[in-house]
Tab-separated table of C-alpha atoms and ligand atoms in Angstrom:
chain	number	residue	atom	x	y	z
A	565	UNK	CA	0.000	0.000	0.000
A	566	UNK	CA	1.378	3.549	-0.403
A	567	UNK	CA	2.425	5.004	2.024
A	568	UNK	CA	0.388	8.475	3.364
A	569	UNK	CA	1.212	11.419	4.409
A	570	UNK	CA	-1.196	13.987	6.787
A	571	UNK	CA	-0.851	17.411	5.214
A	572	UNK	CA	-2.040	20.110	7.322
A	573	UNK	CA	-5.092	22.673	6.444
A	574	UNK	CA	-2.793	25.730	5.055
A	575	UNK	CA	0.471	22.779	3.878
A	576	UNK	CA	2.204	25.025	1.573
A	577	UNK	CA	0.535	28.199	1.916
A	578	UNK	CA	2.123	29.684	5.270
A	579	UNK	CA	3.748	31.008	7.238
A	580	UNK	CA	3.375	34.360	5.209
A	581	UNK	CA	4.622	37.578	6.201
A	582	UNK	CA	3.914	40.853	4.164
A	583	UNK	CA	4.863	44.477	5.786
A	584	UNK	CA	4.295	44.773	9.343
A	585	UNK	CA	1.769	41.442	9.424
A	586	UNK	CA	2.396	37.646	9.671
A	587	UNK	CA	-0.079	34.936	9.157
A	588	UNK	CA	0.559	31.653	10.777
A	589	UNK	CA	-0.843	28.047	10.607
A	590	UNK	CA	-1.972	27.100	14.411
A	591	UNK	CA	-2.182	23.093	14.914
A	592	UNK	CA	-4.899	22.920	17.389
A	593	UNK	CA	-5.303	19.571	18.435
A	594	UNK	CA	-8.735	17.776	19.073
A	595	UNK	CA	-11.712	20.151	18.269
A	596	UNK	CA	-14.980	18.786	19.664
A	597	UNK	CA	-18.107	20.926	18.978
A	598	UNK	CA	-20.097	21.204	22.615
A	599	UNK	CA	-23.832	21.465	22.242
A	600	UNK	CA	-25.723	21.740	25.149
A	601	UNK	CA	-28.862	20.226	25.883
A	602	UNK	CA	-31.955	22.267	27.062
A	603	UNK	CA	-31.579	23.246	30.408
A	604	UNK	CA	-28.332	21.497	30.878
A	605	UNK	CA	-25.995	24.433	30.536
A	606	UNK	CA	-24.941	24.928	34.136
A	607	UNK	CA	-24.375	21.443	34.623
A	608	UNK	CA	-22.246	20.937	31.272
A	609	UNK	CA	-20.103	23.950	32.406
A	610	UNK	CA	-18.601	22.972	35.801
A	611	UNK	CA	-18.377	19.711	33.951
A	612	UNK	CA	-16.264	20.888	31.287
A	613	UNK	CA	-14.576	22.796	34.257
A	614	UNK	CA	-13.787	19.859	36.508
A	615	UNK	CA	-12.444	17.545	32.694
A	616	UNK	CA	-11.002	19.961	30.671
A	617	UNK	CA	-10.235	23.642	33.227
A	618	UNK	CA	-12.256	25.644	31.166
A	619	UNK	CA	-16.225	26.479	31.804
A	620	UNK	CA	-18.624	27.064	28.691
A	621	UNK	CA	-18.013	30.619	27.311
A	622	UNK	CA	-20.348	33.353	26.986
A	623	UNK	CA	-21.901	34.842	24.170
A	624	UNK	CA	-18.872	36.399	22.097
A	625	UNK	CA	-16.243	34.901	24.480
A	626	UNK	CA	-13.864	32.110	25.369
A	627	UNK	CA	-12.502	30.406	28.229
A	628	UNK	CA	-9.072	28.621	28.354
A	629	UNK	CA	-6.594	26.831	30.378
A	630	UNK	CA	-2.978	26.050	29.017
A	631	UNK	CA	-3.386	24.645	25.567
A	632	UNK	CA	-7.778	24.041	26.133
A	633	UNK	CA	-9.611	26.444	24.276
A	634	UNK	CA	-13.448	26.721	24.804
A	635	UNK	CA	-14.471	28.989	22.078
A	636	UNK	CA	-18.182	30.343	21.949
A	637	UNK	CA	-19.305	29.431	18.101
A	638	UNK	CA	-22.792	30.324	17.929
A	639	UNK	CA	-25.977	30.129	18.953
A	640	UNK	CA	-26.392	26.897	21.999
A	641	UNK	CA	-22.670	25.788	20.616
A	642	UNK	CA	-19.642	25.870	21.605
A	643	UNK	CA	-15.911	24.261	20.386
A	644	UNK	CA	-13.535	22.670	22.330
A	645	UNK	CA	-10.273	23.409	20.792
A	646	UNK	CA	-6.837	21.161	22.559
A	647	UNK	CA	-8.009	18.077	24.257
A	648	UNK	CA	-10.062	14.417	23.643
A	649	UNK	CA	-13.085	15.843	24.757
A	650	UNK	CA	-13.920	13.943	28.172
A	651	UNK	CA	-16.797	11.392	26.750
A	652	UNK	CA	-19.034	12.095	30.300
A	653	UNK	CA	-19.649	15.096	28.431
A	654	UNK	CA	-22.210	13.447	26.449
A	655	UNK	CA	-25.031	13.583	29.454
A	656	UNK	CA	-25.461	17.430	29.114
A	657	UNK	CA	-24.551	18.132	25.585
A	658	UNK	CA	-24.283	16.830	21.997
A	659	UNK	CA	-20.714	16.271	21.067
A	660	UNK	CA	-19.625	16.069	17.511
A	661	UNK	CA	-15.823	15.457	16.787
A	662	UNK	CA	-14.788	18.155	14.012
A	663	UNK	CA	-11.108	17.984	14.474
A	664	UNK	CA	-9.440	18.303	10.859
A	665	UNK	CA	-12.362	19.881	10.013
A	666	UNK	CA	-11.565	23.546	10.558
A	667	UNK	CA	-8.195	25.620	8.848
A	668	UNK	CA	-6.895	27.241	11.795
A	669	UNK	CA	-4.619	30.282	11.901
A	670	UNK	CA	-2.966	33.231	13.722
A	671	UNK	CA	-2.890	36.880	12.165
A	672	UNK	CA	-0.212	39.014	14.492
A	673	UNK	CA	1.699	42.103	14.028
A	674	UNK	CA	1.445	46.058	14.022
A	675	UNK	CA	-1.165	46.019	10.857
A	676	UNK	CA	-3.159	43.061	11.873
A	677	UNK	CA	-6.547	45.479	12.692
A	678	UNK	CA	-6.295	47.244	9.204
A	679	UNK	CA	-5.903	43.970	7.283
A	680	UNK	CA	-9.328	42.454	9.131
A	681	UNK	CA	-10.740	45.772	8.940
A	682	UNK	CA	-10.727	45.509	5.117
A	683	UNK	CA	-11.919	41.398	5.373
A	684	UNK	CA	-14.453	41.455	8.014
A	685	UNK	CA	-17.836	43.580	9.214
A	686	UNK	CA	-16.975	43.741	12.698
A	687	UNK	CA	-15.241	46.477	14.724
A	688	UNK	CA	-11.806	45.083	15.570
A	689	UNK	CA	-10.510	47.470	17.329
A	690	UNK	CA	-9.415	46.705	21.138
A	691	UNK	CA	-11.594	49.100	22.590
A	692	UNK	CA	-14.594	47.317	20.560
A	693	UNK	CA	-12.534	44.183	20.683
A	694	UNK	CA	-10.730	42.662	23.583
A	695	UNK	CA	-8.573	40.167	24.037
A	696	UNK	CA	-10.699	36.883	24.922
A	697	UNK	CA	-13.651	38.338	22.478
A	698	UNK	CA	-14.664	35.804	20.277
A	699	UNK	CA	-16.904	36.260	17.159
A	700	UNK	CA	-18.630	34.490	14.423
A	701	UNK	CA	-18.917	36.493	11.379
A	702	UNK	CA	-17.802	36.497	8.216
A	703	UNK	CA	-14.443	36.923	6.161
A	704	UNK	CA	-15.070	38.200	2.700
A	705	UNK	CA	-17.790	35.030	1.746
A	706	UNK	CA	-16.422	32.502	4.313
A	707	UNK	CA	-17.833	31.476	7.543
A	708	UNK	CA	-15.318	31.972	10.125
A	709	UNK	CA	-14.361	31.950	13.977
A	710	UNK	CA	-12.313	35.092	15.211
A	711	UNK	CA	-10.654	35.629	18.801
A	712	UNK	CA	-8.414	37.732	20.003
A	713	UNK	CA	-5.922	35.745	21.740
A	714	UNK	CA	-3.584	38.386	23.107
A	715	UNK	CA	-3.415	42.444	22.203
A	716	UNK	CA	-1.454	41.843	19.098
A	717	UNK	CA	-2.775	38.110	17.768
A	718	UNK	CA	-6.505	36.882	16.232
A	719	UNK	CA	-7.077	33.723	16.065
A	720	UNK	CA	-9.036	32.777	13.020
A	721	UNK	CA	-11.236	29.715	11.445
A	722	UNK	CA	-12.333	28.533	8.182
A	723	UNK	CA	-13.689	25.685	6.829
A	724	UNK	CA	-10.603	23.401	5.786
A	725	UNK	CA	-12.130	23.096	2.497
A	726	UNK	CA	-12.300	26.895	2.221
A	727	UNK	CA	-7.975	27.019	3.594
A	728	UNK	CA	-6.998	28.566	-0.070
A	729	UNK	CA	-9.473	30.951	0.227
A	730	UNK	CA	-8.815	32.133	3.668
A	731	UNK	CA	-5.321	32.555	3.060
A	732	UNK	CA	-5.907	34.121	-0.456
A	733	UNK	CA	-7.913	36.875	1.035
A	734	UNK	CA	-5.715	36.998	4.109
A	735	UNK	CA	-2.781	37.872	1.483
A	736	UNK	CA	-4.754	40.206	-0.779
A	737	UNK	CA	-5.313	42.420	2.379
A	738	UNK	CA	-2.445	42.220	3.584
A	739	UNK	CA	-0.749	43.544	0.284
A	740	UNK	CA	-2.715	46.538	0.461
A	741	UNK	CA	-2.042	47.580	3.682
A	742	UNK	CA	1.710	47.166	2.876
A	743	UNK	CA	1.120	49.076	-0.155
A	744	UNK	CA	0.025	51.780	1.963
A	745	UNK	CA	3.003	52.002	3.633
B	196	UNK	CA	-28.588	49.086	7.245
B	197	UNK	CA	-27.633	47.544	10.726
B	198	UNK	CA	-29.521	44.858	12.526
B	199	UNK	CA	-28.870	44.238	16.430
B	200	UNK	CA	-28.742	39.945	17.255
B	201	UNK	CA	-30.040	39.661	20.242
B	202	UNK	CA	-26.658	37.604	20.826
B	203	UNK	CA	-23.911	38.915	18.986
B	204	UNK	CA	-24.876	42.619	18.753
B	205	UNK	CA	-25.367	44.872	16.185
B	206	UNK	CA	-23.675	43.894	13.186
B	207	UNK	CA	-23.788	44.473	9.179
B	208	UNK	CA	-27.036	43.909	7.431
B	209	UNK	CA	-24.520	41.359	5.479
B	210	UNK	CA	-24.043	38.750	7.773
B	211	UNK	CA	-28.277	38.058	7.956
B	212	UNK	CA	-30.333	36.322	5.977
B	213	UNK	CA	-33.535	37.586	5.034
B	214	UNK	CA	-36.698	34.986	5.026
B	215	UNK	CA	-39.835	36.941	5.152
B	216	UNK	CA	-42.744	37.745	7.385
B	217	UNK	CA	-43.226	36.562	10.761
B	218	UNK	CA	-46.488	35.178	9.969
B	219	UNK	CA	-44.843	31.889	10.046
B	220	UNK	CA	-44.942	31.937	13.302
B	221	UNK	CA	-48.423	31.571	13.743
B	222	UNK	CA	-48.867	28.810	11.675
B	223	UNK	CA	-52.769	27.338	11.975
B	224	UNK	CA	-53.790	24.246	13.250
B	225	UNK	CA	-54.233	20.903	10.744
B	226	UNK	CA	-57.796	21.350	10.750
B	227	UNK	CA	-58.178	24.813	10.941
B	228	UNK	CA	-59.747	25.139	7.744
B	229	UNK	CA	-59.710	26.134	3.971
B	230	UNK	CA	-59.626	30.045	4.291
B	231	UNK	CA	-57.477	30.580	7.479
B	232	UNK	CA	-54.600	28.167	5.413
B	233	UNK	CA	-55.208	29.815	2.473
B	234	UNK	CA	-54.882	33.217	3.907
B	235	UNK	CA	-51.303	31.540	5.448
B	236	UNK	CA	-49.803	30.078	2.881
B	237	UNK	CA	-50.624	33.059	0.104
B	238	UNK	CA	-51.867	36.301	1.491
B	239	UNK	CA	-49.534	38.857	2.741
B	240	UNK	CA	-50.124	42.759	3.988
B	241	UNK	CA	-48.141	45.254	2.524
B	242	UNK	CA	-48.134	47.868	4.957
B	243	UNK	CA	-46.819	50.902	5.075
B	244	UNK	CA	-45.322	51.223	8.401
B	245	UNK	CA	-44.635	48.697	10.832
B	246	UNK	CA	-44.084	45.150	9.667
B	247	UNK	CA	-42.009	42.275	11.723
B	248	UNK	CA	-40.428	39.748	9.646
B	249	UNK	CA	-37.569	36.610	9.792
B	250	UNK	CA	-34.027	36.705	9.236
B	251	UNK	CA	-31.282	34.657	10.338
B	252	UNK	CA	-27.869	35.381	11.260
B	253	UNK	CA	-26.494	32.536	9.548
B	254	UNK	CA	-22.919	34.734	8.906
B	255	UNK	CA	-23.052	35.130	13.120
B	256	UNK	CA	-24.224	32.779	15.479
B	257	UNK	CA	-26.675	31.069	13.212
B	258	UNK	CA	-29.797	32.484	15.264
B	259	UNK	CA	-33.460	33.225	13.880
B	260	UNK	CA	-34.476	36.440	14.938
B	261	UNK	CA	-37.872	38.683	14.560
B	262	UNK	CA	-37.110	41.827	13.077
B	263	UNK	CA	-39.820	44.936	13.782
B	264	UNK	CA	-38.887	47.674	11.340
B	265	UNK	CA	-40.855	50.383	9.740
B	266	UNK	CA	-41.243	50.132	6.230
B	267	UNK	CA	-41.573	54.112	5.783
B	268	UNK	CA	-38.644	55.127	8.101
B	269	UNK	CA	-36.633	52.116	7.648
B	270	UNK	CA	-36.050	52.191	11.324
B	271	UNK	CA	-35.505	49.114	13.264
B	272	UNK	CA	-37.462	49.523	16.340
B	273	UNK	CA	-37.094	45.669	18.163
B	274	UNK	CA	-35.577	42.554	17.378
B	275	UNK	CA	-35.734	39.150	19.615
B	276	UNK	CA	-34.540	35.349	19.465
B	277	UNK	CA	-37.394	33.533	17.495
B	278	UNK	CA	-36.751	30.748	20.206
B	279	UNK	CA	-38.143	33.314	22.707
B	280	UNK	CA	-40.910	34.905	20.660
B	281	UNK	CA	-42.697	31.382	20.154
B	282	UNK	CA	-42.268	30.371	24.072
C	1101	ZN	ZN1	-26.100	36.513	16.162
């Protein structure tokens, strides 16, 4: 049989730097999408608190411990990003494994608010936008995940069929701010 | 045109989807009869003024949401979780 080999989301297509921004591939593990049951939230939380360190975020937020990411995605739904999501989970919320699903990367550097500014229709400034804010919206036509991880870094995901795309757009931006000088 | 999810905030008239009125909501009973399904299914006011309708944040946090805007003004005067409007 041939051999395989796992290619990554963005495999050939970063790390990309272009004037004062850098895009980055993040490898981020398990991702486990968390959807709680009616009435079942409170009891899913310290759950996810006592397995994994990190309670069910808030609208527009995340919680995290270490390396565990629990990202708010929506509407009842959550996604654990880092660990094998603890299977007692399963009494409180629907769980649906989505790892290598998702194209997940890092935009950092002095220009990274004017790039999304151009890609996104959401005010991502830090006064509007603080670090541990995490939104769905959308980036040019795609369907994405964005977080501010610290003051200078968003976190963003796409569909891993959609990786091209992301980082297309991510590029074209990013040229034009540079252009700007 | 801006349109304020009763989760995420306001945010770009972009990121929603539009459906159409919110008389879906109130959708009769099996036997209700002939003219109250008819009038469901097919006949819709077209008022000048008020008017709540459907749309979806599907570019957001996925979320149905009833929209009460003016039709004159354009102004958006209310807009709540559809999940909450039919309990
Ligand atoms: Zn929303």
């Amino acid at each position: 049989m041939d051999k395989l080999t796992a290619l990554s989301p963005c495999a050939g297509l970063l790390p990309l730097t272009i004037g004062a921004t850098k895009v980055v591939e993040v490898e981020p593990g398990q991702m486990t999408s968390v959807a709680p049951y009616n009435g079942q939230l409170n009891k899913l939380s310290k759950a996810m608190k006592a397995a994994h360190g990190v309670e069910y975020p808030q609208a527009n937020g995340l919680t995290r411990e270490g390396d565990t990411q629990a990202v708010w995605f929506g509407h009842a739904q959550a996604m654990l990003v880092g660990p094998v999501v603890e299977a007692g989970l399963a009494k409180h919320a629907a769980l649906t494994d989505q790892s290598d699903a998702w194209a997940v990367v890092a935009l950092s550097g002095d220009a990274a608010e004017n790039v999304l500014a151009r890609l996104v229709p959401v005010d991502v400034r830090l006064a509007h936008f603080p670090v541990g804010m995490a939104v769905r919206t959308q980036l040019q036509h795609l369907s994405v995940s964005l977080v501010r991880v610290d003051e200078g870094t968003f976190q963003i995901m796409a569909f891993r069929s959609m990786a091209h795309t992301l980082v297309h757009d991510l590029k074209t931006a990013m040229e034009a701010v540079a252009a700007r000088g | 045109m801006r349109i304020t999810c009763p989760i995420c905030g306001e945010r770009d008239r972009r990121e929603f989807y539009y459906k159409g009125h919110a008389v879906s909501l109130d959708r009769p009973a099996p036997d209700a009869g002939e003219e109250a399904w008819d009038n469901y299914v097919y006949l819709r006011e077209n008022p000048a003024g008020e008017t709540r309708d459907l749309w979806q944040h599907e570019g957001g946090c996925g979320a149905w949401i009833e929209v009460t805007r003016n039709t004159v003004t354009h102004e958006i005067t209310a807009t709540r979780l559809v999940s909450e409007a039919k309990s």
